[in-house]
Short mmCIF file of C-alpha atoms in Angstrom, two decimals:
data_model
loop_
_atom_site.label_atom_id
_atom_site.label_comp_id
_atom_site.label_asym_id
_atom_site.label_seq_id
_atom_site.Cartn_x
_atom_site.Cartn_y
_atom_site.Cartn_z
CA MET U 1 15.72 14.99 -15.94
CA ALA U 2 15.40 12.72 -12.93
CA HIS U 3 12.10 11.90 -11.31
CA THR U 4 11.14 13.96 -8.28
CA TYR U 5 9.56 11.04 -6.43
CA VAL U 6 9.86 7.29 -6.16
CA ALA U 7 7.07 5.02 -4.94
CA TYR U 8 7.37 1.39 -3.87
CA ILE U 9 4.27 -0.82 -3.80
CA ASP U 10 3.63 -4.09 -2.00
CA GLU U 11 0.55 -5.97 -0.80
CA SER U 12 -0.64 -8.06 2.11
CA GLY U 13 -3.22 -10.74 1.50
CA ASP U 14 -4.21 -12.13 -1.87
CA ASP U 15 -6.75 -11.33 -4.56
CA GLY U 16 -8.29 -14.79 -4.67
CA LEU U 17 -12.09 -14.88 -4.61
CA ASP U 18 -12.83 -18.50 -5.53
CA ASN U 19 -11.28 -20.35 -2.58
CA PRO U 20 -12.90 -20.57 0.87
CA PHE U 21 -11.90 -17.64 3.05
CA ARG U 22 -9.52 -18.26 5.92
CA GLN U 23 -11.24 -19.07 9.20
CA VAL U 24 -10.03 -18.56 12.76
CA GLY U 25 -7.74 -21.39 13.79
CA ASN U 26 -7.02 -22.40 10.20
CA ALA U 27 -4.00 -21.18 8.27
CA GLY U 28 -5.46 -22.30 4.93
CA GLY U 29 -7.83 -20.50 2.60
CA SER U 30 -7.85 -17.08 0.98
CA SER U 31 -7.39 -13.89 2.98
CA LYS U 32 -10.56 -11.92 3.71
CA TRP U 33 -8.81 -8.63 2.96
CA LEU U 34 -6.42 -7.38 0.30
CA ILE U 35 -4.26 -4.41 1.26
CA ILE U 36 -2.00 -2.71 -1.29
CA SER U 37 0.29 -0.01 0.07
CA ALA U 38 2.79 2.49 -1.26
CA CYS U 39 5.83 4.04 0.35
CA LEU U 40 6.63 7.34 -1.37
CA PHE U 41 9.57 9.66 -0.87
CA ARG U 42 11.73 12.06 -2.84
CA GLN U 43 14.13 10.47 -5.29
CA THR U 44 16.99 12.19 -3.46
CA HIS U 45 16.33 9.86 -0.49
CA THR U 46 16.82 6.66 -2.50
CA LEU U 47 20.11 5.75 -0.82
CA ASP U 48 18.76 6.86 2.56
CA ALA U 49 16.06 4.16 2.33
CA VAL U 50 18.76 1.51 2.73
CA LYS U 51 19.92 3.25 5.90
CA TRP U 52 16.33 3.37 7.18
CA ARG U 53 15.92 -0.36 6.65
CA ASP U 54 19.29 -1.02 8.28
CA GLU U 55 18.32 1.16 11.24
CA ILE U 56 15.37 -1.17 11.82
CA SER U 57 17.55 -4.27 11.46
CA ALA U 58 20.13 -2.86 13.89
CA LYS U 59 17.45 -2.81 16.58
CA MET U 60 17.11 -6.58 16.18
CA PRO U 61 20.68 -7.96 16.41
CA GLU U 62 19.29 -11.44 17.08
CA ARG U 63 18.06 -11.62 13.50
CA GLN U 64 20.41 -13.29 11.03
CA SER U 65 19.53 -11.17 7.99
CA ARG U 66 19.26 -7.50 7.09
CA THR U 67 16.29 -8.32 4.85
CA LEU U 68 13.08 -7.19 6.51
CA HIS U 69 9.99 -9.41 6.35
CA PHE U 70 7.37 -7.82 8.59
CA ALA U 71 5.32 -11.00 8.89
CA LYS U 72 8.32 -12.84 10.35
CA LEU U 73 8.83 -10.35 13.19
CA HIS U 74 7.34 -10.70 16.64
CA HIS U 75 5.11 -8.02 18.13
CA GLY U 76 7.84 -5.94 19.74
CA GLN U 77 9.93 -5.99 16.59
CA LYS U 78 6.96 -4.96 14.49
CA LEU U 79 6.32 -1.97 16.73
CA ALA U 80 9.98 -0.98 16.56
CA ALA U 81 9.88 -1.23 12.76
CA VAL U 82 6.85 1.01 12.30
CA GLN U 83 8.09 3.46 14.95
CA THR U 84 11.29 3.85 12.93
CA ILE U 85 9.43 4.24 9.63
CA ALA U 86 7.09 6.83 11.15
CA GLY U 87 10.07 9.08 11.85
CA LYS U 88 11.32 9.22 8.26
CA PRO U 89 10.62 11.76 5.46
CA LEU U 90 8.21 9.57 3.53
CA ARG U 91 4.49 9.09 3.06
CA ALA U 92 2.36 5.97 3.35
CA LEU U 93 -0.79 5.25 1.33
CA SER U 94 -3.00 2.16 1.37
CA VAL U 95 -6.04 0.83 -0.41
CA VAL U 96 -8.04 -1.79 1.47
CA ALA U 97 -10.40 -4.28 -0.18
CA ALA U 98 -12.89 -6.29 1.88
CA LYS U 99 -13.28 -9.40 -0.24
CA GLU U 100 -16.19 -11.15 1.48
CA PRO U 101 -18.84 -8.58 0.38
CA ILE U 102 -17.75 -8.72 -3.28
CA PRO U 103 -20.55 -10.32 -5.35
CA GLU U 104 -19.74 -13.34 -7.45
CA ASN U 105 -18.74 -12.91 -11.09
CA ILE U 106 -17.49 -9.32 -10.63
CA TYR U 107 -13.73 -9.90 -10.89
CA THR U 108 -13.42 -12.90 -13.15
CA GLU U 109 -10.15 -12.17 -14.97
CA LYS U 110 -6.66 -12.78 -13.64
CA ASN U 111 -5.32 -9.86 -11.55
CA GLN U 112 -8.54 -7.88 -12.16
CA LEU U 113 -9.17 -7.03 -8.51
CA TYR U 114 -5.50 -6.22 -8.00
CA PHE U 115 -5.48 -3.87 -11.01
CA TYR U 116 -8.70 -2.20 -9.90
CA MET U 117 -7.44 -1.53 -6.38
CA THR U 118 -4.04 -0.37 -7.62
CA ARG U 119 -5.78 2.17 -9.80
CA TYR U 120 -7.14 3.79 -6.61
CA LEU U 121 -3.66 3.73 -5.10
CA ILE U 122 -2.07 5.40 -8.13
CA GLU U 123 -4.80 8.04 -8.12
CA ARG U 124 -3.79 8.96 -4.60
CA LEU U 125 -0.11 8.81 -5.37
CA SER U 126 -0.68 11.24 -8.22
CA TRP U 127 -2.59 13.67 -6.00
CA LEU U 128 0.14 13.57 -3.38
CA CYS U 129 2.91 14.22 -5.92
CA ARG U 130 0.92 17.06 -7.47
CA ASP U 131 0.11 18.68 -4.13
CA HIS U 132 3.68 18.57 -2.82
CA ARG U 133 5.40 19.68 -6.01
CA PRO U 134 5.77 23.30 -4.74
CA GLN U 135 7.90 21.98 -1.86
CA ALA U 136 9.90 19.55 -4.02
CA ARG U 137 11.40 21.55 -6.85
CA GLU U 138 14.10 19.08 -7.85
CA GLY U 139 13.46 16.70 -10.75
CA ASP U 140 10.69 16.75 -13.32
CA GLY U 141 7.73 16.39 -10.92
CA ARG U 142 7.02 12.78 -11.86
CA VAL U 143 7.11 9.59 -9.83
CA ALA U 144 8.82 6.32 -10.76
CA ILE U 145 6.79 3.37 -9.44
CA THR U 146 8.31 0.03 -8.48
CA PHE U 147 6.21 -2.98 -7.51
CA SER U 148 7.29 -5.90 -5.40
CA ARG U 149 7.35 -8.67 -7.96
CA ARG U 150 4.39 -11.03 -7.58
CA GLY U 151 3.88 -14.35 -9.29
CA GLY U 152 1.50 -14.46 -12.21
CA MET U 153 1.58 -10.73 -12.93
CA GLN U 154 2.99 -9.27 -16.13
CA TYR U 155 4.01 -5.67 -15.62
CA ASP U 156 3.81 -4.83 -19.31
CA GLU U 157 0.12 -5.71 -18.99
CA PHE U 158 -0.19 -3.31 -16.07
CA ARG U 159 1.50 -0.54 -18.06
CA ALA U 160 -0.98 -1.22 -20.88
CA TYR U 161 -3.80 -1.01 -18.32
CA LEU U 162 -2.56 2.42 -17.26
CA GLU U 163 -2.44 3.52 -20.90
CA ARG U 164 -6.09 2.51 -21.29
CA LEU U 165 -7.00 4.45 -18.16
CA LYS U 166 -5.11 7.46 -19.48
CA ALA U 167 -7.11 7.33 -22.72
CA ASP U 168 -10.43 7.07 -20.88
CA GLU U 169 -12.54 10.17 -21.45
CA SER U 170 -15.45 9.30 -19.15
CA GLY U 171 -14.16 11.49 -16.34
CA GLU U 172 -14.26 8.56 -13.91
CA VAL U 173 -10.47 8.13 -13.83
CA ARG U 174 -9.06 10.74 -11.48
CA ILE U 175 -5.34 10.09 -11.88
CA HIS U 176 -3.28 13.27 -12.34
CA TRP U 177 -1.37 11.99 -15.34
CA PRO U 178 1.36 14.67 -15.62
CA VAL U 179 3.11 13.17 -12.58
CA ILE U 180 2.80 9.50 -13.57
CA ASP U 181 5.60 8.06 -15.72
CA ILE U 182 4.01 4.92 -17.13
CA ASP U 183 7.24 3.88 -18.84
CA ALA U 184 8.99 3.90 -15.45
CA VAL U 185 6.60 1.38 -13.87
CA SER U 186 8.70 -1.64 -13.00
CA ALA U 187 9.05 -4.56 -10.59
CA ALA U 188 11.83 -5.81 -8.35
CA ASP U 189 12.39 -8.63 -5.90
CA HIS U 190 11.54 -7.90 -2.27
CA SER U 191 14.85 -9.31 -1.05
CA LYS U 192 16.89 -6.96 -3.24
CA SER U 193 15.17 -3.67 -2.37
CA ALA U 194 15.23 -2.01 1.04
CA SER U 195 12.53 0.37 -0.19
CA LEU U 196 10.20 -2.51 -1.04
CA GLN U 197 10.82 -3.93 2.42
CA LEU U 198 9.56 -0.65 3.89
CA ALA U 199 6.48 -0.89 1.66
CA ASP U 200 5.95 -4.45 2.88
CA ALA U 201 6.02 -3.22 6.48
CA ILE U 202 3.40 -0.57 5.71
CA ALA U 203 1.09 -3.03 3.93
CA SER U 204 1.45 -5.66 6.64
CA ALA U 205 0.92 -3.08 9.39
CA MET U 206 -2.35 -2.03 7.78
CA ALA U 207 -3.42 -5.62 7.23
CA ALA U 208 -2.89 -6.49 10.89
CA GLY U 209 -5.72 -4.14 11.80
CA PHE U 210 -8.21 -5.75 9.41
CA GLU U 211 -7.19 -9.38 8.82
CA PRO U 212 -7.68 -11.54 11.95
CA ASP U 213 -4.77 -13.74 12.94
CA ARG U 214 -5.20 -17.46 13.58
CA TYR U 215 -6.61 -16.66 17.02
CA GLY U 216 -9.19 -14.21 15.69
CA ASN U 217 -7.38 -11.06 16.82
CA CYS U 218 -6.64 -7.86 14.94
CA GLU U 219 -3.83 -5.47 15.93
CA PRO U 220 -4.38 -1.79 15.09
CA ARG U 221 -1.32 -0.39 16.88
CA TYR U 222 1.04 -0.83 13.95
CA ALA U 223 -1.14 1.18 11.59
CA GLU U 224 -1.89 3.78 14.26
CA THR U 225 1.86 4.29 14.71
CA LEU U 226 2.10 5.12 10.99
CA LYS U 227 -0.65 7.75 11.14
CA PRO U 228 1.76 10.74 11.27
CA ILE U 229 3.18 9.81 7.84
CA THR U 230 -0.08 8.67 6.23
CA TYR U 231 -1.33 10.90 3.41
CA ASN U 232 -4.22 13.16 4.36
CA ARG U 233 -5.77 16.50 3.50
CA ASN U 234 -6.91 18.56 6.46
CA ARG U 235 -6.90 15.34 8.55
CA ASN U 236 -9.12 13.56 6.04
CA TYR U 237 -7.46 10.17 5.78
CA LEU U 238 -10.26 7.98 4.43
CA SER U 239 -10.46 9.80 1.10
CA TYR U 240 -6.71 9.96 0.63
CA GLY U 241 -4.15 7.85 2.50
CA VAL U 242 -6.56 5.04 3.43
CA LYS U 243 -9.14 4.03 0.81
CA ILE U 244 -11.56 1.25 1.80
CA VAL U 245 -13.57 -0.64 -0.85
CA PRO U 246 -16.51 -1.16 -0.65
CA PRO U 247 -17.52 1.69 1.69
CA HIS U 248 -16.76 0.70 5.26
CA ASP U 249 -20.43 0.40 6.24
CA GLN U 250 -20.71 -2.47 3.72
CA CYS U 251 -17.65 -4.38 4.95
CA ASN U 252 -19.28 -6.30 7.82
CA MET U 253 -16.59 -5.16 10.25
CA ASP U 254 -16.50 -6.57 13.75
CA GLN U 255 -15.71 -4.53 16.86
CA GLN U 256 -11.96 -4.98 16.46
CA GLN U 257 -11.99 -3.78 12.86
CA LEU U 258 -14.22 -0.85 13.75
CA LYS U 259 -11.54 0.27 16.22
CA MET U 260 -9.13 0.27 13.30
CA LEU U 261 -11.56 2.40 11.34
CA GLU U 262 -11.77 4.92 14.20
CA ILE U 263 -8.06 5.64 13.81
CA TRP U 264 -8.69 7.19 10.41
CA LYS U 265 -11.95 9.03 11.03
#
């Protein structure tokens, strides 16, 4: 039986902790934030996602390609993109890691921070699929997860990581396993998947509110525009559709970033 849901995952920023963090006015260095986001919708909308991406592209006839790279758009185009996405039958989820407060020698293995943060994202994906199953009766109730392919990551290793989490009996792993199809976790190229391009827009929109640009400015409007489709329970966003690690009061946020936080409180 077909999956009920599909989820597409992309990130903004990097998981590097060893390099100097990027400073205002300097394009070099590691990002201060890592944002990993998911775009989830019913499997029956898979073909519609191409139309959603093309609807965004049609608003920008000056662009030479249908492929959507949020970072390459100017401000007006970015707003148009998230306004379009916010009107579609999908849900957005993001996990946000502030990297500067992370103590040294915590994440020492390759992809360790990325795996750890993605675990939180998959927890929330599993809750969302479980909670909405009564309204989505088609399929087997499970979600097929596709990552935007990233260099240096082996997805068989990530599937093995999920298997270890599934076997954990400590009670600390809160993934609702009946809806997660580990065997269906895969990766695809951003340029070949309209759905991954939507996930990229969501991740980049969230990142714009936390990661300062080269002039030191953050832009919360993109993420705020996505609020209507962001996963929440009883208007609780910060435990569900937006997970910040470490807790926000330990993230050394400036006034701009605190405005971003206010959107989700």
